[in-house]
Short mmCIF file of C-alpha atoms in Angstrom, two decimals:
data_model
loop_
_atom_site.label_atom_id
_atom_site.label_comp_id
_atom_site.label_asym_id
_atom_site.label_seq_id
_atom_site.Cartn_x
_atom_site.Cartn_y
_atom_site.Cartn_z
CA MET A 1 0.02 -0.03 0.05
CA LYS A 2 1.43 3.28 -1.04
CA LEU A 3 1.22 5.79 1.84
CA ARG A 4 1.97 9.40 1.99
CA ASN A 5 3.21 11.04 5.34
CA THR A 6 0.86 13.49 6.89
CA THR A 7 3.66 15.81 8.07
CA ASN A 8 4.37 16.48 4.33
CA ARG A 9 0.68 16.73 3.21
CA GLN A 10 -0.54 20.02 4.66
CA ALA A 11 -4.12 19.84 3.17
CA ALA A 12 -4.71 16.45 4.83
CA ILE A 13 -6.96 16.11 7.69
CA ALA A 14 -4.83 14.28 10.07
CA MET A 15 -5.39 13.08 13.55
CA GLY A 16 -5.28 16.31 15.80
CA GLU A 17 -4.70 18.29 12.80
CA TYR A 18 -7.54 20.49 11.23
CA ASP A 19 -6.89 23.32 8.93
CA GLY A 20 -10.48 23.98 7.61
CA SER A 21 -10.46 21.73 4.74
CA GLU A 22 -13.29 19.44 4.52
CA TYR A 23 -14.31 16.05 2.92
CA VAL A 24 -16.51 17.22 0.27
CA VAL A 25 -17.36 15.12 -2.68
CA ILE A 26 -15.96 11.57 -3.68
CA ASN A 27 -16.50 11.74 -7.52
CA GLU A 28 -14.82 8.56 -8.33
CA VAL A 29 -14.50 5.30 -6.50
CA PRO A 30 -10.85 5.07 -5.53
CA PRO A 31 -8.86 2.50 -7.59
CA PRO A 32 -8.07 -0.97 -6.42
CA ARG A 33 -5.38 -1.14 -3.65
CA ALA A 34 -2.33 -3.19 -4.56
CA GLY A 35 -1.79 -6.36 -2.41
CA HIS A 36 -5.46 -7.34 -2.09
CA SER A 37 -8.53 -7.97 -4.19
CA SER A 38 -11.01 -5.08 -3.63
CA ARG A 39 -14.68 -4.57 -4.22
CA LYS A 40 -15.73 -8.37 -4.65
CA VAL A 41 -18.57 -8.46 -2.27
CA SER A 42 -21.85 -8.51 -4.57
CA VAL A 43 -25.47 -7.98 -3.64
CA LEU A 44 -26.56 -11.21 -2.29
CA PRO A 45 -23.47 -11.53 0.13
CA LEU A 46 -23.96 -8.01 1.18
CA VAL A 47 -27.61 -8.73 1.93
CA PHE A 48 -26.72 -11.17 4.46
CA LEU A 49 -23.77 -9.36 5.88
CA ILE A 50 -26.17 -6.53 6.59
CA PHE A 51 -28.67 -9.02 7.96
CA TYR A 52 -26.21 -10.29 10.40
CA GLU A 53 -24.84 -6.70 11.15
CA VAL A 54 -28.33 -6.03 12.21
CA SER A 55 -30.20 -9.27 13.11
CA GLY A 56 -29.10 -12.80 12.56
CA GLY A 57 -32.69 -14.00 13.24
CA PRO A 58 -35.13 -13.84 16.11
CA PHE A 59 -32.43 -15.00 18.72
CA GLY A 60 -32.53 -12.41 21.25
CA VAL A 61 -36.09 -10.90 20.87
CA GLU A 62 -37.53 -12.95 23.59
CA ASP A 63 -37.05 -10.33 26.35
CA SER A 64 -39.43 -7.86 24.54
CA VAL A 65 -42.37 -10.27 25.40
CA ASN A 66 -41.07 -10.63 28.83
CA ALA A 67 -40.92 -6.67 29.27
CA ALA A 68 -44.16 -5.81 27.70
CA GLY A 69 -46.22 -8.94 26.73
CA PRO A 70 -47.31 -10.19 23.28
CA LEU A 71 -49.23 -7.13 22.09
CA LEU A 72 -46.44 -4.43 22.46
CA ALA A 73 -43.89 -6.93 21.30
CA LEU A 74 -45.52 -7.45 18.10
CA LEU A 75 -46.49 -3.86 17.60
CA GLY A 76 -42.84 -3.05 18.66
CA PHE A 77 -41.19 -4.89 15.67
CA LEU A 78 -43.76 -3.50 13.40
CA ALA A 79 -43.62 0.09 14.13
CA PHE A 80 -39.94 0.47 15.32
CA PRO A 81 -38.41 -0.30 11.64
CA PHE A 82 -40.46 2.86 10.43
CA ILE A 83 -39.14 4.80 13.42
CA TRP A 84 -35.52 3.93 13.30
CA SER A 85 -34.58 1.06 10.86
CA ILE A 86 -35.76 2.64 7.74
CA PRO A 87 -34.45 6.14 8.41
CA GLU A 88 -30.97 4.81 9.35
CA ALA A 89 -30.94 2.46 6.30
CA LEU A 90 -31.64 5.27 3.98
CA ILE A 91 -29.06 7.61 5.43
CA THR A 92 -26.50 4.65 5.20
CA ALA A 93 -27.27 4.28 1.65
CA GLU A 94 -26.81 8.20 0.72
CA MET A 95 -23.90 8.78 2.83
CA GLY A 96 -22.44 5.22 2.08
CA THR A 97 -22.59 5.86 -1.66
CA MET A 98 -21.37 9.43 -1.13
CA PHE A 99 -18.16 8.14 0.74
CA PRO A 100 -17.51 4.56 -0.46
CA GLU A 101 -14.52 3.88 1.61
CA ASN A 102 -13.82 1.78 4.75
CA SER A 103 -13.77 4.58 7.32
CA GLY A 104 -17.79 4.61 6.90
CA TYR A 105 -19.53 6.77 9.28
CA VAL A 106 -16.14 8.28 10.69
CA VAL A 107 -15.68 10.19 7.41
CA TRP A 108 -19.32 11.30 7.48
CA VAL A 109 -18.85 13.15 10.65
CA SER A 110 -15.36 14.25 9.80
CA SER A 111 -16.62 15.86 6.61
CA ALA A 112 -19.43 17.69 8.49
CA LEU A 113 -17.89 18.45 11.95
CA GLY A 114 -14.13 18.04 11.66
CA PRO A 115 -11.74 15.34 12.54
CA PHE A 116 -11.99 15.71 16.35
CA TRP A 117 -15.59 14.65 16.22
CA GLY A 118 -14.91 12.28 13.60
CA PHE A 119 -12.50 10.47 15.99
CA GLN A 120 -15.00 10.64 18.69
CA GLN A 121 -17.46 8.87 16.28
CA GLY A 122 -14.86 6.15 15.48
CA TRP A 123 -14.18 5.51 18.94
CA VAL A 124 -17.77 5.22 20.46
CA LYS A 125 -18.95 3.24 17.52
CA TRP A 126 -16.05 0.81 17.50
CA LEU A 127 -16.42 0.19 21.25
CA SER A 128 -20.02 -0.21 20.87
CA GLY A 129 -19.60 -2.78 18.13
CA VAL A 130 -17.12 -4.64 20.11
CA ILE A 131 -19.49 -4.70 23.09
CA ASP A 132 -22.16 -5.77 20.89
CA ASN A 133 -19.85 -8.73 19.50
CA ALA A 134 -19.36 -9.87 23.02
CA LEU A 135 -23.14 -10.68 23.00
CA TYR A 136 -22.84 -13.41 20.47
CA PRO A 137 -20.75 -16.03 22.49
CA VAL A 138 -23.19 -15.27 25.53
CA LEU A 139 -26.26 -15.93 23.27
CA PHE A 140 -24.78 -19.00 21.74
CA LEU A 141 -24.04 -20.61 25.09
CA ASP A 142 -27.53 -19.46 26.51
CA TYR A 143 -29.11 -21.56 23.94
CA LEU A 144 -26.73 -24.41 24.22
CA LYS A 145 -26.91 -24.72 28.01
CA SER A 146 -30.47 -26.39 27.92
CA GLY A 147 -28.91 -29.28 26.26
CA PHE A 148 -25.48 -29.05 27.85
CA PRO A 149 -25.72 -27.56 31.14
CA ALA A 150 -22.02 -27.68 31.95
CA VAL A 151 -21.45 -24.66 29.38
CA GLY A 152 -23.88 -22.43 31.59
CA HIS A 153 -21.26 -21.37 34.10
CA GLY A 154 -17.91 -21.60 35.45
CA PHE A 155 -14.64 -22.57 33.64
CA PRO A 156 -16.53 -24.73 30.82
CA ARG A 157 -18.22 -21.58 29.93
CA VAL A 158 -15.18 -19.48 29.82
CA LEU A 159 -13.29 -22.10 27.71
CA ALA A 160 -16.24 -22.25 25.43
CA VAL A 161 -16.30 -18.47 24.83
CA LEU A 162 -12.42 -18.82 24.16
CA ALA A 163 -12.60 -21.39 21.70
CA LEU A 164 -15.52 -19.73 19.78
CA THR A 165 -13.95 -16.47 19.44
CA ILE A 166 -10.70 -18.03 18.16
CA VAL A 167 -12.46 -20.04 15.45
CA LEU A 168 -14.55 -17.05 14.27
CA THR A 169 -11.54 -14.64 14.46
CA TYR A 170 -9.74 -16.88 12.25
CA MET A 171 -12.61 -16.90 9.65
CA ASN A 172 -12.48 -13.21 9.59
CA TYR A 173 -8.89 -13.22 9.03
CA ARG A 174 -9.31 -15.39 6.09
CA GLY A 175 -11.20 -12.83 3.97
CA LEU A 176 -14.43 -10.74 3.70
CA THR A 177 -15.28 -12.61 0.53
CA ILE A 178 -15.46 -15.93 2.39
CA VAL A 179 -17.29 -14.25 5.41
CA GLY A 180 -19.85 -12.94 2.85
CA TRP A 181 -20.83 -16.36 1.34
CA VAL A 182 -20.51 -17.97 4.75
CA ALA A 183 -23.17 -15.45 5.79
CA ILE A 184 -25.54 -16.57 3.18
CA LEU A 185 -25.17 -20.32 4.28
CA LEU A 186 -25.60 -19.50 7.85
CA GLY A 187 -28.47 -17.12 7.41
CA ILE A 188 -30.49 -19.80 5.29
CA SER A 189 -29.61 -22.63 7.78
CA SER A 190 -30.69 -20.40 10.73
CA LEU A 191 -34.07 -19.28 9.50
CA LEU A 192 -34.95 -22.66 8.04
CA PRO A 193 -36.01 -24.25 11.25
CA PHE A 194 -38.32 -21.18 12.18
CA ALA A 195 -40.23 -21.75 8.82
CA VAL A 196 -40.64 -25.46 9.75
CA MET A 197 -42.01 -24.41 13.37
CA GLY A 198 -44.41 -22.05 11.85
CA LEU A 199 -45.91 -24.68 9.65
CA ILE A 200 -46.13 -26.95 12.61
CA SER A 201 -47.84 -24.43 14.66
CA ILE A 202 -50.66 -23.68 12.51
CA PRO A 203 -53.18 -25.99 14.09
CA LYS A 204 -52.14 -24.61 17.67
CA LEU A 205 -52.37 -20.95 16.76
CA ARG A 206 -54.79 -18.80 19.19
CA PRO A 207 -55.01 -15.45 17.69
CA GLY A 208 -56.30 -14.04 20.97
CA ARG A 209 -52.97 -14.63 22.45
CA TRP A 210 -51.50 -11.78 20.33
CA PHE A 211 -53.67 -9.09 21.91
CA VAL A 212 -52.60 -9.71 25.54
CA ALA A 213 -51.26 -6.56 27.20
CA ASP A 214 -50.76 -5.16 30.59
CA ILE A 215 -49.67 -1.50 30.08
CA HIS A 216 -49.38 -1.16 33.87
CA HIS A 217 -46.65 -3.77 34.03
CA VAL A 218 -44.12 -2.92 31.30
CA ASP A 219 -40.40 -2.74 31.84
CA TRP A 220 -39.63 0.02 29.62
CA ASN A 221 -36.01 -0.11 29.96
CA LEU A 222 -35.90 -3.57 28.87
CA TYR A 223 -38.50 -3.37 26.15
CA LEU A 224 -36.72 -0.38 24.51
CA ASN A 225 -33.24 -1.80 24.79
CA THR A 226 -34.45 -5.03 23.25
CA LEU A 227 -36.08 -3.40 20.33
CA PHE A 228 -33.35 -0.88 19.82
CA TRP A 229 -30.54 -3.77 19.77
CA ASN A 230 -32.27 -6.07 17.65
CA LEU A 231 -33.07 -3.36 15.02
CA ASN A 232 -30.14 -1.09 14.86
CA TYR A 233 -26.53 -1.20 13.12
CA TRP A 234 -27.70 -0.43 9.68
CA ASP A 235 -24.81 1.92 9.55
CA SER A 236 -22.20 -0.74 10.23
CA ILE A 237 -22.11 -1.82 6.66
CA SER A 238 -20.58 1.58 5.66
CA THR A 239 -17.29 0.61 7.09
CA LEU A 240 -17.13 -2.34 4.25
CA ALA A 241 -18.09 0.11 1.51
CA GLY A 242 -14.57 0.04 0.26
CA GLU A 243 -14.69 -3.59 -0.25
CA VAL A 244 -17.92 -3.69 -2.15
CA GLU A 245 -18.29 -4.33 -5.70
CA ASN A 246 -19.92 -1.08 -7.38
CA PRO A 247 -21.08 0.34 -3.97
CA LYS A 248 -22.94 3.05 -5.52
CA LYS A 249 -25.70 0.51 -6.86
CA THR A 250 -24.88 -2.25 -4.85
CA LEU A 251 -25.14 -0.72 -1.27
CA PRO A 252 -28.96 0.83 -1.57
CA LYS A 253 -30.23 -2.29 -3.24
CA SER A 254 -28.78 -4.57 -0.39
CA LEU A 255 -30.04 -2.37 2.41
CA PHE A 256 -33.66 -2.47 0.71
CA TYR A 257 -33.53 -6.31 0.77
CA ALA A 258 -32.14 -6.50 4.07
CA VAL A 259 -34.66 -4.34 5.77
CA ILE A 260 -37.29 -6.73 4.54
CA LEU A 261 -35.56 -9.96 5.47
CA VAL A 262 -34.85 -8.61 9.00
CA VAL A 263 -38.48 -7.41 9.84
CA VAL A 264 -39.86 -10.84 8.56
CA SER A 265 -37.34 -12.89 10.40
CA TYR A 266 -38.43 -11.30 13.62
CA PHE A 267 -42.08 -11.04 13.29
CA ILE A 268 -43.13 -14.41 11.96
CA PRO A 269 -41.24 -16.19 14.97
CA LEU A 270 -43.03 -13.94 17.49
CA LEU A 271 -46.36 -14.68 16.01
CA VAL A 272 -45.65 -18.39 16.23
CA GLY A 273 -44.28 -18.24 19.73
CA THR A 274 -46.88 -15.96 21.23
CA GLY A 275 -49.88 -17.40 19.50
CA ALA A 276 -49.08 -21.19 19.63
CA VAL A 277 -48.03 -21.55 23.27
CA PRO A 278 -49.78 -20.28 26.38
CA LEU A 279 -48.13 -17.01 27.81
CA GLN A 280 -45.66 -17.17 30.52
CA ARG A 281 -43.91 -13.89 30.54
CA ASP A 282 -41.28 -14.81 33.07
CA LYS A 283 -39.89 -17.41 30.74
CA TRP A 284 -39.48 -15.46 27.84
CA THR A 285 -35.76 -14.66 28.02
CA ASP A 286 -32.89 -15.19 25.55
CA GLY A 287 -32.90 -19.04 24.74
CA TYR A 288 -36.74 -19.45 25.04
CA PHE A 289 -37.37 -20.11 21.33
CA SER A 290 -35.66 -23.56 21.88
CA ASP A 291 -38.21 -24.53 24.67
CA ILE A 292 -41.09 -23.47 22.20
CA ALA A 293 -39.58 -25.62 19.62
CA LYS A 294 -39.73 -28.56 21.94
CA MET A 295 -43.29 -27.83 22.92
CA LEU A 296 -44.35 -27.69 19.32
CA GLY A 297 -42.50 -30.20 17.58
CA GLY A 298 -40.49 -32.27 19.99
CA VAL A 299 -36.61 -32.59 21.02
CA TRP A 300 -35.49 -32.77 17.42
CA LEU A 301 -36.84 -29.45 16.56
CA ARG A 302 -35.36 -27.98 19.93
CA TRP A 303 -32.17 -29.35 18.59
CA TRP A 304 -32.50 -27.77 15.26
CA ILE A 305 -33.32 -24.43 16.90
CA GLN A 306 -30.22 -24.56 19.08
CA ALA A 307 -28.02 -25.44 15.91
CA ALA A 308 -29.60 -22.47 14.14
CA ALA A 309 -28.88 -20.22 17.15
CA ALA A 310 -25.21 -21.41 16.98
CA MET A 311 -24.95 -20.70 13.23
CA SER A 312 -26.78 -17.12 13.73
CA ASN A 313 -24.28 -16.27 16.40
CA MET A 314 -21.47 -17.24 14.02
CA GLY A 315 -22.74 -15.14 11.48
CA MET A 316 -23.38 -12.29 13.53
CA PHE A 317 -20.02 -12.35 15.18
CA VAL A 318 -17.94 -12.53 11.66
CA ALA A 319 -20.19 -9.69 10.31
CA GLU A 320 -19.57 -7.55 13.22
CA MET A 321 -16.01 -8.17 13.56
CA SER A 322 -15.53 -7.46 9.99
CA SER A 323 -17.29 -3.93 10.28
CA ASP A 324 -15.25 -3.28 13.47
CA SER A 325 -11.84 -4.20 12.10
CA PHE A 326 -12.28 -2.74 8.66
CA GLN A 327 -13.49 0.56 10.51
CA LEU A 328 -10.04 0.70 12.31
CA LEU A 329 -8.31 0.17 8.97
CA GLY A 330 -10.22 2.83 7.27
CA MET A 331 -9.32 5.31 10.10
CA ALA A 332 -5.81 4.61 9.68
CA GLU A 333 -5.85 5.06 6.04
CA ARG A 334 -7.33 8.63 6.82
CA GLY A 335 -4.40 9.38 9.07
CA MET A 336 -6.76 9.14 12.16
CA LEU A 337 -5.02 6.05 13.87
CA PRO A 338 -1.40 5.02 13.71
CA GLU A 339 -0.07 3.78 10.47
CA PHE A 340 0.11 -0.12 11.75
CA PHE A 341 -3.69 -0.08 11.88
CA ALA A 342 -3.61 -0.06 8.12
CA LYS A 343 -1.81 -3.15 7.93
CA ARG A 344 -3.47 -6.00 5.77
CA SER A 345 -3.00 -9.69 6.10
CA ARG A 346 -1.93 -11.91 3.07
CA TYR A 347 -5.85 -12.21 2.51
CA GLY A 348 -6.63 -8.44 2.37
CA THR A 349 -8.05 -8.41 5.93
CA PRO A 350 -7.20 -5.84 8.48
CA LEU A 351 -4.99 -7.87 10.78
CA ILE A 352 -4.35 -5.40 13.56
CA GLY A 353 -8.08 -4.35 13.70
CA ILE A 354 -9.01 -7.97 13.79
CA LEU A 355 -6.84 -8.52 16.92
CA PHE A 356 -7.82 -5.57 18.63
CA SER A 357 -11.58 -6.39 18.24
CA ALA A 358 -11.13 -9.97 19.27
CA SER A 359 -9.52 -8.72 22.23
CA GLY A 360 -12.34 -6.54 23.40
CA VAL A 361 -14.55 -9.49 22.93
CA PHE A 362 -12.58 -11.52 25.40
CA LEU A 363 -12.48 -8.52 27.88
CA LEU A 364 -16.29 -8.10 27.90
CA SER A 365 -17.81 -11.56 27.54
CA TRP A 366 -18.07 -12.13 31.43
CA MET A 367 -21.01 -9.68 31.28
CA SER A 368 -24.65 -10.67 31.27
CA PHE A 369 -26.68 -10.49 28.14
CA GLN A 370 -28.83 -7.45 29.48
CA GLU A 371 -25.96 -5.55 30.73
CA ILE A 372 -24.02 -5.84 27.43
CA VAL A 373 -27.11 -4.67 25.49
CA ALA A 374 -27.74 -1.73 27.59
CA ALA A 375 -24.05 -0.46 27.51
CA GLU A 376 -23.80 -1.00 23.70
CA ASN A 377 -27.04 0.91 23.15
CA PHE A 378 -26.05 3.75 25.33
CA LEU A 379 -22.56 4.28 23.18
CA TYR A 380 -24.38 3.69 20.13
CA CYS A 381 -26.79 6.44 20.78
CA PHE A 382 -23.92 8.98 20.93
CA GLY A 383 -22.65 7.90 17.55
CA MET A 384 -26.06 8.00 15.95
CA ILE A 385 -26.58 11.67 17.03
CA LEU A 386 -23.34 12.83 15.41
CA GLU A 387 -24.50 10.85 12.31
CA PHE A 388 -27.91 12.55 12.15
CA ILE A 389 -26.12 16.02 12.61
CA ALA A 390 -23.56 15.21 9.86
CA PHE A 391 -26.19 14.05 7.53
CA VAL A 392 -28.34 17.12 7.93
CA ARG A 393 -25.32 19.44 7.84
CA LEU A 394 -23.87 17.98 4.78
CA ARG A 395 -27.23 18.52 3.09
CA TYR A 396 -27.05 22.21 3.71
CA LYS A 397 -23.42 22.70 3.35
CA TYR A 398 -22.83 20.85 0.26
CA PRO A 399 -26.29 20.58 -1.52
CA ASN A 400 -24.49 19.95 -4.95
CA ALA A 401 -22.14 17.51 -3.85
CA SER A 402 -22.21 14.06 -5.74
CA ARG A 403 -24.69 11.80 -4.31
CA PRO A 404 -25.20 8.66 -6.34
CA TYR A 405 -28.06 7.66 -4.02
CA LYS A 406 -30.15 10.62 -2.50
CA ILE A 407 -33.11 10.13 -0.26
CA PRO A 408 -36.07 11.93 -2.17
CA VAL A 409 -36.57 14.69 0.68
CA GLY A 410 -35.47 18.15 0.74
CA ASN A 411 -33.40 19.81 3.47
CA ILE A 412 -36.51 20.30 5.90
CA GLY A 413 -37.49 16.65 5.07
CA SER A 414 -34.06 15.51 6.20
CA ILE A 415 -34.58 17.19 9.55
CA LEU A 416 -38.11 15.75 10.01
CA MET A 417 -36.89 12.25 9.07
CA CYS A 418 -34.32 12.45 11.88
CA THR A 419 -36.63 13.74 14.37
CA PRO A 420 -38.57 10.63 15.47
CA PRO A 421 -35.31 8.34 15.68
CA THR A 422 -33.81 11.31 17.89
CA ILE A 423 -36.58 11.27 20.26
CA LEU A 424 -36.20 7.43 20.53
CA ILE A 425 -32.58 7.92 21.29
CA CYS A 426 -33.52 10.29 24.03
CA ALA A 427 -36.02 7.72 25.50
CA VAL A 428 -33.39 4.87 25.47
CA LEU A 429 -30.86 7.19 27.14
CA ALA A 430 -33.47 8.44 29.71
CA PHE A 431 -34.27 4.78 30.61
CA SER A 432 -30.76 3.65 31.09
CA SER A 433 -29.53 2.52 34.50
CA LEU A 434 -27.22 4.66 36.61
CA LYS A 435 -24.43 1.98 36.38
CA VAL A 436 -24.75 1.62 32.65
CA MET A 437 -24.86 5.45 32.28
CA ILE A 438 -21.83 5.99 34.40
CA VAL A 439 -19.78 3.19 32.50
CA SER A 440 -20.67 4.61 29.31
CA LEU A 441 -19.76 8.30 30.15
CA ILE A 442 -16.49 7.21 31.24
CA ALA A 443 -15.88 5.38 27.91
CA VAL A 444 -16.79 8.67 26.20
CA VAL A 445 -14.45 10.66 28.37
CA ILE A 446 -11.58 8.21 27.30
CA GLY A 447 -12.25 9.03 23.77
CA LEU A 448 -12.13 12.79 24.35
CA VAL A 449 -8.68 12.22 26.10
CA MET A 450 -7.36 9.85 23.59
CA HIS A 451 -7.63 12.42 20.52
CA PRO A 452 -5.24 14.82 22.04
CA CYS A 453 -2.96 12.27 23.24
CA LEU A 454 -2.53 10.64 19.85
CA LYS A 455 -1.97 14.27 18.40
CA HIS A 456 0.76 14.53 20.95
CA PHE A 457 2.28 11.09 19.73
CA GLU A 458 1.99 12.25 16.13
CA LYS A 459 3.82 15.73 16.96
CA LYS A 460 6.47 13.92 18.85
CA ARG A 461 7.06 11.33 16.12
CA TRP A 462 6.31 8.39 18.75
CA MET A 463 3.95 6.98 16.30
CA LYS A 464 3.77 7.18 12.44
CA PHE A 465 0.36 8.40 10.85
CA SER A 466 -0.21 8.15 7.09
CA ILE A 467 -2.86 8.79 4.62
CA SER A 468 -3.34 6.33 1.94
CA SER A 469 -2.50 7.63 -1.52
CA ASP A 470 -5.36 5.43 -2.90
CA LEU A 471 -7.92 7.64 -1.23
CA PRO A 472 -9.06 10.97 -2.96
CA ASP A 473 -7.00 14.13 -2.38
CA ILE A 474 -9.66 15.99 -0.48
CA GLN A 475 -8.42 19.44 -1.08
CA ALA A 476 -8.00 18.82 -4.89
CA THR A 477 -11.61 17.26 -5.05
CA ALA A 478 -13.20 20.36 -3.08
CA ARG A 479 -11.45 22.72 -5.33
CA GLU A 480 -12.60 20.81 -8.38
CA SER A 481 -16.17 20.77 -7.11
CA THR A 482 -16.32 24.26 -6.30
CA GLU A 483 -14.98 25.31 -9.93
CA THR A 484 -17.54 23.01 -11.26
CA PHE A 485 -20.42 24.61 -9.37
CA ILE A 486 -19.07 28.27 -10.18
CA ALA A 487 -19.12 27.21 -13.90
#
């Protein structure tokens, strides 16, 4: 990879160095980088990568019934996509095609608000992603423990988490193309038993059970966090935009298909589980779908659901780790992190980013499911607020900038579109526990301190920072765009 040193490039937006220049327009997709095969992820693998970034199937939605009962759970998974998922997916499509590179949402915020806030965005979103990834070994073992109680606690559980993380990390190391096609296989395999369970349940469905609600006994914190966790992270795919084949067309199309797949994969199993089995709200916790499968079809179906859960968690893990590790690589290519983060393996994968992301998973895997969900949601909210601000600001600041896909709303429409999800973010933050709030705010403060520290390291030349020559020259692009607008 060709790199140019930030100290010799005055126009560059480097870590801790901002001279007023902006990321403005990306008129052309950067050429293929030497040393690895780029843009080989096509529509179908990308759909399933998005599916696993966001969902992975109905595993983990059980707490919504526990928190609020069948009616609110079903309504939540119908209404929430319109409030949150669709706006976030549309913004990702517009901004991801405007900036088709691996720094993803980091470059969106940097272009609108400057590199300091771009770095904060990268920090909270990476940390949120790593926390999110720590969920999947936990979910996997929660489903497995009904058949193998030994992995439910103690040293066997720790050993199982360690082994699972190592195997899936190695899969990421071997290449994103492999991850994409594995995601297709895992996605089909993890959804198939729910289709069978749905067919078996038809004679046992009692529609009246779907309308059970007790508005006076709703755990709003658990309810909102469960909905939020299961229907967010649409923007994570933006950090893989630099590895996508023809991202200007592929990304919007894949996001559209993925939204449909995600909503159906949640709603149908919830209809089956709440309509075919008598309600016992206290039993609706992560792993309960395997018990429902046993009630409806027998032990063989329970084992199939548990195997599907294992495959789903494998898919979510590898997709999330791909996004997190390529984000670090993209930030390094933009000079926001030390140069060694831009190092690729022989398979074209971000070696250092993968190791850092895997280490975070190891450190966080001891937490409970609910604690992990609440912590990652809190951090994710900070990042999404910055994204919404960046999206609106770029609409006003650079109205003529190249947008291969543009949401068909004006500037006022862009504000109105961001208003409902912003209100939802405020609700999620307001219902957070004091413990989660304190830990999350400490994490935010670490990012605020880390930025000037890295700036100092660069100034003292204790670490090397570089900007990849394969990325567009921002100052030149801005000048060309301005001349074009004037002409």
